[in-house]
Tab-separated table of C-alpha atoms and ligand atoms in Angstrom:
chain	number	residue	atom	x	y	z
A	1259	MET	CA	105.891	112.771	71.235
A	1260	ASP	CA	109.126	110.776	71.178
A	1261	ILE	CA	108.580	107.013	71.361
A	1262	PHE	CA	111.014	104.560	72.973
A	1263	THR	CA	110.620	100.824	73.500
A	1264	ILE	CA	112.190	97.679	74.876
A	1265	PHE	CA	112.560	94.754	72.465
A	1266	GLY	CA	112.646	91.238	73.917
A	1267	ASP	CA	111.229	87.724	73.971
A	1268	PRO	CA	109.852	87.484	76.623
A	1269	VAL	CA	109.331	91.153	77.409
A	1270	ALA	CA	106.185	91.297	79.559
A	1271	HIS	CA	108.286	91.084	82.760
A	1272	SER	CA	110.384	94.158	81.919
A	1273	ARG	CA	110.392	97.051	84.394
A	1274	SER	CA	112.062	99.388	81.900
A	1275	PRO	CA	108.797	101.120	80.786
A	1276	LEU	CA	108.011	102.001	84.407
A	1277	MET	CA	111.527	103.332	85.025
A	1278	HIS	CA	111.868	105.462	81.890
A	1279	ASN	CA	108.277	106.749	81.879
A	1280	HIS	CA	108.701	107.894	85.486
A	1281	VAL	CA	111.716	109.995	84.445
A	1282	PHE	CA	109.891	111.387	81.389
A	1283	ASN	CA	106.779	112.246	83.430
A	1284	THR	CA	108.685	113.773	86.358
A	1285	LEU	CA	110.801	115.963	84.083
A	1286	THR	CA	107.778	116.725	81.811
A	1287	ILE	CA	109.553	115.355	78.761
A	1288	ASP	CA	107.158	114.665	75.875
A	1289	ALA	CA	108.072	111.004	75.461
A	1290	CYS	CA	106.616	107.556	76.035
A	1291	TYR	CA	108.358	104.190	76.567
A	1292	THR	CA	106.583	100.977	75.474
A	1293	ARG	CA	107.224	97.220	75.280
A	1294	THR	CA	107.697	95.371	71.970
A	1295	HIS	CA	107.537	91.587	71.905
A	1296	LEU	CA	109.939	90.652	69.100
A	1297	VAL	CA	110.451	86.992	68.239
A	1298	ASP	CA	112.744	87.343	65.213
A	1299	GLY	CA	115.822	89.466	66.046
A	1300	SER	CA	116.614	89.991	62.350
A	1301	LYS	CA	113.444	92.165	62.154
A	1302	LEU	CA	114.666	94.581	64.851
A	1303	ARG	CA	115.971	97.304	62.548
A	1304	GLN	CA	112.860	97.358	60.335
A	1305	THR	CA	110.562	97.309	63.374
A	1306	PHE	CA	112.528	100.219	64.904
A	1307	PHE	CA	111.871	102.348	61.814
A	1308	ASP	CA	108.266	101.137	61.350
A	1309	LYS	CA	107.493	102.325	64.889
A	1310	ASN	CA	109.313	105.630	64.274
A	1311	LEU	CA	111.359	105.157	67.464
A	1312	LYS	CA	113.809	107.648	68.970
A	1313	GLY	CA	115.528	104.949	70.964
A	1314	ALA	CA	115.242	101.445	72.376
A	1315	ASN	CA	116.563	99.008	74.917
A	1316	ILE	CA	117.136	95.411	73.964
A	1317	THR	CA	116.789	92.431	76.249
A	1318	VAL	CA	117.047	88.652	75.972
A	1319	PRO	CA	117.694	87.151	73.384
A	1320	HIS	CA	118.311	89.982	70.894
A	1321	LYS	CA	121.413	91.880	72.077
A	1322	GLU	CA	123.680	90.298	69.484
A	1323	ALA	CA	121.046	90.921	66.767
A	1324	ALA	CA	120.832	94.536	67.966
A	1325	PHE	CA	124.590	94.886	67.539
A	1326	LEU	CA	124.214	93.807	63.899
A	1327	ALA	CA	121.228	96.129	63.375
A	1328	CYS	CA	123.196	99.308	64.210
A	1329	ASP	CA	124.867	101.717	61.783
A	1330	GLU	CA	127.508	102.516	64.393
A	1331	VAL	CA	128.431	100.990	67.737
A	1332	ARG	CA	130.191	103.027	70.437
A	1333	GLY	CA	132.194	102.301	73.588
A	1334	ILE	CA	132.552	98.892	75.243
A	1335	ALA	CA	129.691	97.485	73.098
A	1336	LYS	CA	132.178	97.262	70.211
A	1337	SER	CA	134.306	94.713	72.094
A	1338	ILE	CA	131.315	92.951	73.632
A	1339	GLY	CA	129.497	92.451	70.318
A	1340	ALA	CA	126.173	93.008	72.091
A	1341	VAL	CA	124.020	96.144	72.298
A	1342	ASN	CA	121.340	96.873	74.921
A	1343	THR	CA	120.661	100.525	74.022
A	1344	ILE	CA	120.016	102.074	70.614
A	1345	VAL	CA	119.686	105.802	69.985
A	1346	ASN	CA	118.281	107.223	66.741
A	1347	GLU	CA	120.669	109.967	65.637
A	1348	ASP	CA	119.197	111.604	62.525
A	1349	GLY	CA	118.057	108.284	61.073
A	1350	LYS	CA	121.214	106.382	62.025
A	1351	LEU	CA	121.043	103.695	64.706
A	1352	ILE	CA	123.811	104.157	67.271
A	1353	GLY	CA	124.401	101.206	69.617
A	1354	TYR	CA	125.712	101.177	73.193
A	1355	ASN	CA	126.022	98.684	76.027
A	1356	THR	CA	125.082	100.109	79.436
A	1357	ASP	CA	124.835	96.676	81.162
A	1358	ALA	CA	128.598	96.564	81.725
A	1359	ASP	CA	128.975	99.798	83.704
A	1360	GLY	CA	125.606	99.199	85.361
A	1361	PHE	CA	126.870	95.895	86.731
A	1362	ILE	CA	130.089	97.375	88.144
A	1363	ALA	CA	128.103	100.083	89.922
A	1364	ALA	CA	125.839	97.383	91.400
A	1365	LEU	CA	128.833	95.360	92.690
A	1366	HIS	CA	130.213	98.086	94.946
A	1367	SER	CA	128.215	97.082	98.027
A	1368	PHE	CA	129.916	93.639	98.085
A	1369	GLY	CA	133.320	95.141	98.890
A	1370	GLU	CA	136.499	93.717	97.351
A	1371	VAL	CA	136.101	90.755	94.970
A	1372	LYS	CA	139.219	89.106	93.511
A	1373	THR	CA	137.866	86.104	91.580
A	1374	ALA	CA	134.576	85.511	89.795
A	1375	LEU	CA	132.733	82.761	87.936
A	1376	ILE	CA	130.190	83.761	85.308
A	1377	LEU	CA	127.409	81.246	84.644
A	1378	GLY	CA	126.257	81.657	81.023
A	1379	ALA	CA	127.915	82.870	77.847
A	1380	GLY	CA	125.349	85.153	76.178
A	1381	GLY	CA	125.383	88.900	75.625
A	1382	THR	CA	125.250	89.733	79.318
A	1383	ALA	CA	128.124	87.365	80.098
A	1384	ARG	CA	130.236	89.069	77.421
A	1385	ALA	CA	129.511	92.494	78.878
A	1386	LEU	CA	130.314	91.388	82.415
A	1387	GLY	CA	133.385	89.397	81.379
A	1388	LEU	CA	134.989	92.370	79.670
A	1389	VAL	CA	134.089	94.965	82.256
A	1390	LEU	CA	135.233	92.750	85.148
A	1391	ARG	CA	138.537	92.300	83.353
A	1392	GLN	CA	138.811	96.075	82.918
A	1393	ASN	CA	138.282	96.316	86.676
A	1394	GLY	CA	141.089	93.900	87.532
A	1395	ILE	CA	139.144	90.612	87.800
A	1396	ASN	CA	139.615	87.978	85.101
A	1397	PRO	CA	136.465	85.860	85.377
A	1398	THR	CA	136.066	82.187	84.471
A	1399	ILE	CA	133.103	81.311	82.246
A	1400	LEU	CA	130.881	78.228	82.690
A	1401	ASN	CA	128.166	77.512	80.108
A	1402	ARG	CA	125.723	74.699	79.366
A	1403	SER	CA	126.886	74.249	75.759
A	1404	THR	CA	129.993	75.011	73.708
A	1405	SER	CA	128.999	77.258	70.813
A	1406	ARG	CA	128.717	80.541	72.738
A	1407	LEU	CA	132.018	79.862	74.526
A	1408	GLU	CA	133.965	80.452	71.306
A	1409	TYR	CA	133.943	84.239	71.811
A	1410	PHE	CA	135.419	83.808	75.307
A	1411	THR	CA	138.149	81.333	74.362
A	1412	LYS	CA	139.156	83.618	71.479
A	1413	ASN	CA	139.476	86.444	74.010
A	1414	ASP	CA	141.624	84.399	76.413
A	1415	PHE	CA	139.046	83.700	79.100
A	1416	LEU	CA	139.179	80.359	80.905
A	1417	THR	CA	136.018	78.529	79.800
A	1418	TYR	CA	134.185	75.354	80.764
A	1419	THR	CA	131.014	73.472	79.929
A	1420	TRP	CA	129.186	71.484	82.602
A	1421	GLU	CA	130.906	68.311	81.344
A	1422	ASN	CA	134.542	69.419	81.718
A	1423	PHE	CA	134.167	71.868	84.638
A	1424	SER	CA	136.818	71.616	87.312
A	1425	CYS	CA	135.626	73.557	90.335
A	1426	GLU	CA	137.998	76.122	91.902
A	1427	GLU	CA	137.298	78.705	94.594
A	1428	TYR	CA	135.571	81.854	93.358
A	1429	ASP	CA	134.724	84.881	95.536
A	1430	LEU	CA	131.744	85.864	93.405
A	1431	ILE	CA	129.280	83.673	91.451
A	1432	ILE	CA	127.224	85.509	88.824
A	1433	ASN	CA	124.212	84.008	87.096
A	1434	THR	CA	123.829	85.573	83.660
A	1435	THR	CA	121.831	82.707	82.154
A	1436	SER	CA	118.116	83.096	81.529
A	1437	ALA	CA	117.459	79.964	83.627
A	1438	GLY	CA	114.877	80.982	86.224
A	1439	LEU	CA	113.571	83.921	84.176
A	1440	GLY	CA	110.412	82.217	82.915
A	1441	ASP	CA	110.936	78.731	84.344
A	1442	ASP	CA	112.158	76.980	87.481
A	1443	ASN	CA	115.514	75.846	86.093
A	1444	LEU	CA	118.869	76.201	87.825
A	1445	PRO	CA	121.719	77.647	85.724
A	1446	VAL	CA	123.985	74.645	86.482
A	1447	PRO	CA	123.367	71.111	87.794
A	1448	ILE	CA	122.919	70.874	91.582
A	1449	PRO	CA	126.282	69.126	92.334
A	1450	ILE	CA	128.213	71.951	90.636
A	1451	LEU	CA	126.206	74.643	92.418
A	1452	THR	CA	126.681	72.962	95.780
A	1453	SER	CA	130.477	72.868	95.323
A	1454	LEU	CA	130.598	76.499	94.219
A	1455	LEU	CA	128.621	77.745	97.184
A	1456	GLN	CA	130.890	75.993	99.679
A	1457	THR	CA	133.603	78.601	99.090
A	1458	ALA	CA	131.867	81.594	97.453
A	1459	GLN	CA	131.746	84.870	99.397
A	1460	CYS	CA	128.877	86.468	97.520
A	1461	ALA	CA	126.547	85.925	94.554
A	1462	ILE	CA	124.441	87.909	92.149
A	1463	ASP	CA	121.671	86.895	89.771
A	1464	VAL	CA	121.158	89.429	87.009
A	1465	ILE	CA	117.489	88.413	86.782
A	1466	TYR	CA	115.423	90.813	88.855
A	1467	GLY	CA	112.071	91.057	90.576
A	1468	LYS	CA	111.800	87.438	91.697
A	1469	GLU	CA	113.618	84.888	93.782
A	1470	THR	CA	115.052	82.569	91.136
A	1471	PRO	CA	115.889	78.929	91.978
A	1472	PHE	CA	119.559	80.060	91.867
A	1473	LEU	CA	119.012	82.746	94.504
A	1474	ALA	CA	116.987	80.332	96.634
A	1475	TYR	CA	120.051	78.035	96.735
A	1476	VAL	CA	122.395	80.939	97.451
A	1477	LYS	CA	120.188	82.057	100.336
A	1478	LYS	CA	120.624	78.637	101.990
A	1479	ALA	CA	124.426	79.072	101.787
A	1480	ASN	CA	124.075	82.153	103.986
A	1481	ILE	CA	126.297	84.477	101.955
A	1482	PRO	CA	125.565	88.052	100.802
A	1483	TYR	CA	123.586	88.107	97.540
A	1484	LYS	CA	121.504	90.350	95.369
A	1485	ASP	CA	119.224	90.070	92.377
A	1486	GLY	CA	119.565	92.206	89.251
A	1487	SER	CA	117.575	95.217	90.497
A	1488	ASP	CA	120.610	97.406	91.235
A	1489	MET	CA	122.142	96.562	87.851
A	1490	LEU	CA	118.805	97.262	86.176
A	1491	LEU	CA	118.626	100.692	87.797
A	1492	GLU	CA	122.217	101.624	86.940
A	1493	GLN	CA	121.999	100.485	83.285
A	1494	GLY	CA	118.648	102.289	82.993
A	1495	VAL	CA	120.069	105.583	84.269
A	1496	LEU	CA	122.861	105.401	81.681
A	1497	ALA	CA	120.412	104.489	78.889
A	1498	ASN	CA	118.085	107.366	79.793
A	1499	TYR	CA	121.025	109.780	79.709
A	1500	LEU	CA	121.805	108.542	76.170
A	1501	PHE	CA	118.139	108.728	75.061
A	1502	LEU	CA	118.094	112.400	76.128
A	1503	HIS	CA	121.389	113.060	74.300
A	1504	GLY	CA	123.123	114.056	77.546
A	1505	ALA	CA	120.766	116.986	78.183
A	1506	ILE	CA	119.973	115.804	81.751
A	1507	SER	CA	122.775	114.636	84.045
A	1508	THR	CA	122.805	111.129	85.519
A	1509	ASP	CA	122.814	112.754	88.992
A	1510	VAL	CA	119.327	114.110	88.211
A	1511	ILE	CA	118.053	110.949	86.482
A	1512	HIS	CA	119.298	108.504	89.164
A	1513	PRO	CA	117.096	109.505	92.153
A	1514	ILE	CA	114.013	109.879	89.961
A	1515	MET	CA	114.439	106.467	88.338
A	1516	HIS	CA	115.206	104.942	91.735
A	1517	LYS	CA	111.800	106.108	93.001
A	1518	SER	CA	110.070	104.035	90.281
A	1519	PHE	CA	111.334	100.905	92.083
A	1520	LEU	CA	108.925	101.683	94.945
A	1521	PHE	CA	105.838	101.335	92.686
B	2601	NDP	P1	121.345	85.357	76.026
B	2601	NDP	O1	120.150	84.791	75.331
B	2601	NDP	O2	122.330	86.126	75.223
B	2601	NDP	O3	122.138	84.165	76.776
B	2601	NDP	C1	121.439	83.243	77.543
B	2601	NDP	C2	122.436	82.327	78.264
B	2601	NDP	O4	121.659	81.553	79.185
B	2601	NDP	C3	123.178	81.349	77.365
B	2601	NDP	O5	124.506	81.210	77.853
B	2601	NDP	C4	122.405	80.034	77.554
B	2601	NDP	O6	123.189	78.866	77.415
B	2601	NDP	C5	121.991	80.168	78.997
B	2601	NDP	N1	120.787	79.399	79.326
B	2601	NDP	C6	119.527	79.591	78.890
B	2601	NDP	N2	118.686	78.699	79.465
B	2601	NDP	C7	119.454	77.936	80.279
B	2601	NDP	C8	119.175	76.853	81.146
B	2601	NDP	N3	117.924	76.355	81.289
B	2601	NDP	N4	120.188	76.306	81.851
B	2601	NDP	C9	121.442	76.803	81.738
B	2601	NDP	N5	121.791	77.813	80.916
B	2601	NDP	C10	120.792	78.381	80.202
B	2601	NDP	O7	120.760	86.225	77.239
B	2601	NDP	P2	121.285	87.609	77.831
B	2601	NDP	O8	122.737	87.466	78.159
B	2601	NDP	O9	120.864	88.724	76.967
B	2601	NDP	O10	120.413	87.732	79.186
B	2601	NDP	C11	120.538	86.775	80.199
B	2601	NDP	C12	119.720	87.178	81.432
B	2601	NDP	O11	120.208	88.387	81.985
B	2601	NDP	C13	118.242	87.403	81.171
B	2601	NDP	O12	117.531	86.752	82.182
B	2601	NDP	C14	118.082	88.910	81.275
B	2601	NDP	O13	116.785	89.266	81.701
B	2601	NDP	C15	119.121	89.235	82.332
B	2601	NDP	N6	119.623	90.633	82.322
B	2601	NDP	C16	119.392	91.471	83.372
B	2601	NDP	C17	119.887	92.770	83.370
B	2601	NDP	C18	119.642	93.696	84.505
B	2601	NDP	O14	119.772	94.907	84.328
B	2601	NDP	N7	119.373	93.214	85.694
B	2601	NDP	C19	120.645	93.303	82.244
B	2601	NDP	C20	120.882	92.329	81.226
B	2601	NDP	C21	120.349	91.055	81.251
B	2601	NDP	P3	123.406	78.121	75.981
B	2601	NDP	O15	124.512	78.863	75.281
B	2601	NDP	O16	123.774	76.732	76.354
B	2601	NDP	O17	122.087	78.213	75.254
């Protein structure tokens, strides 16, 4: 049996095992997808081999460590510097990033968006920043602290911390921070959030499966919003396609994986 896993800290909340196992079971593929709680990202590569894995997804906070753990990185993940999907190709770890395309697919229902503000500057923010730019939107980045902003300033994004933020109008506000994932924190102080929501047309929190404090605020502003479920589904479909080395088309995987969201 082929074994896959998701690495993260925390990882108990992850829906990925449900999604991938439903595809494997429905298509009678001899494979099983587990969860691995990994605290030290530098141990990812060794743990991958110790568990004899065929592939893995990587969630918070190890996507940058996963990038470093790979023998080869393909596609947009090379520019992002963060990997959320690893495939074992004959003992070599090949890294991809399916969050970026998954996010763009999830955005479609909002209609046209011209300007965006990304809250956070981690691996997910990098993926979304680059893919939004590829799709004609040059997002502004707002993060709590400075160190992770270096990547964005080097790549010519407009960046702010909470201290020097000067609020403009943004069509779309995206929360990519982990604030609200396992706590009740907001991704930015209340005065900043209040100003942003006065002019925003829509918002998305990439956290899924719960109403985060961010989404609770957005709801009060009475604008269209969504959590990260659609992005989760879309990135999962692309990851599953890679795990199965392209043998099953995404058109087949998509409706099956979608059904797992009803469980
Ligand atoms: P990273 O660890 O790479 O980055 C975390 C970011 O969150 C940093 O910018 C950090 O700021 C910020 N942050 C953490 N805590 C707080 C806080 N209390 N207040 C404000 N900012 C905070 O995480 P990832 O980019 O890998 O993941 C981020 C989130 O996205 C996770 O919740 C993850 O589950 C979700 N996600 C969902 C996906 C989906 O398919 N729906 C796909 C990918 C990710 P600082 O630099 O100051 O520390």
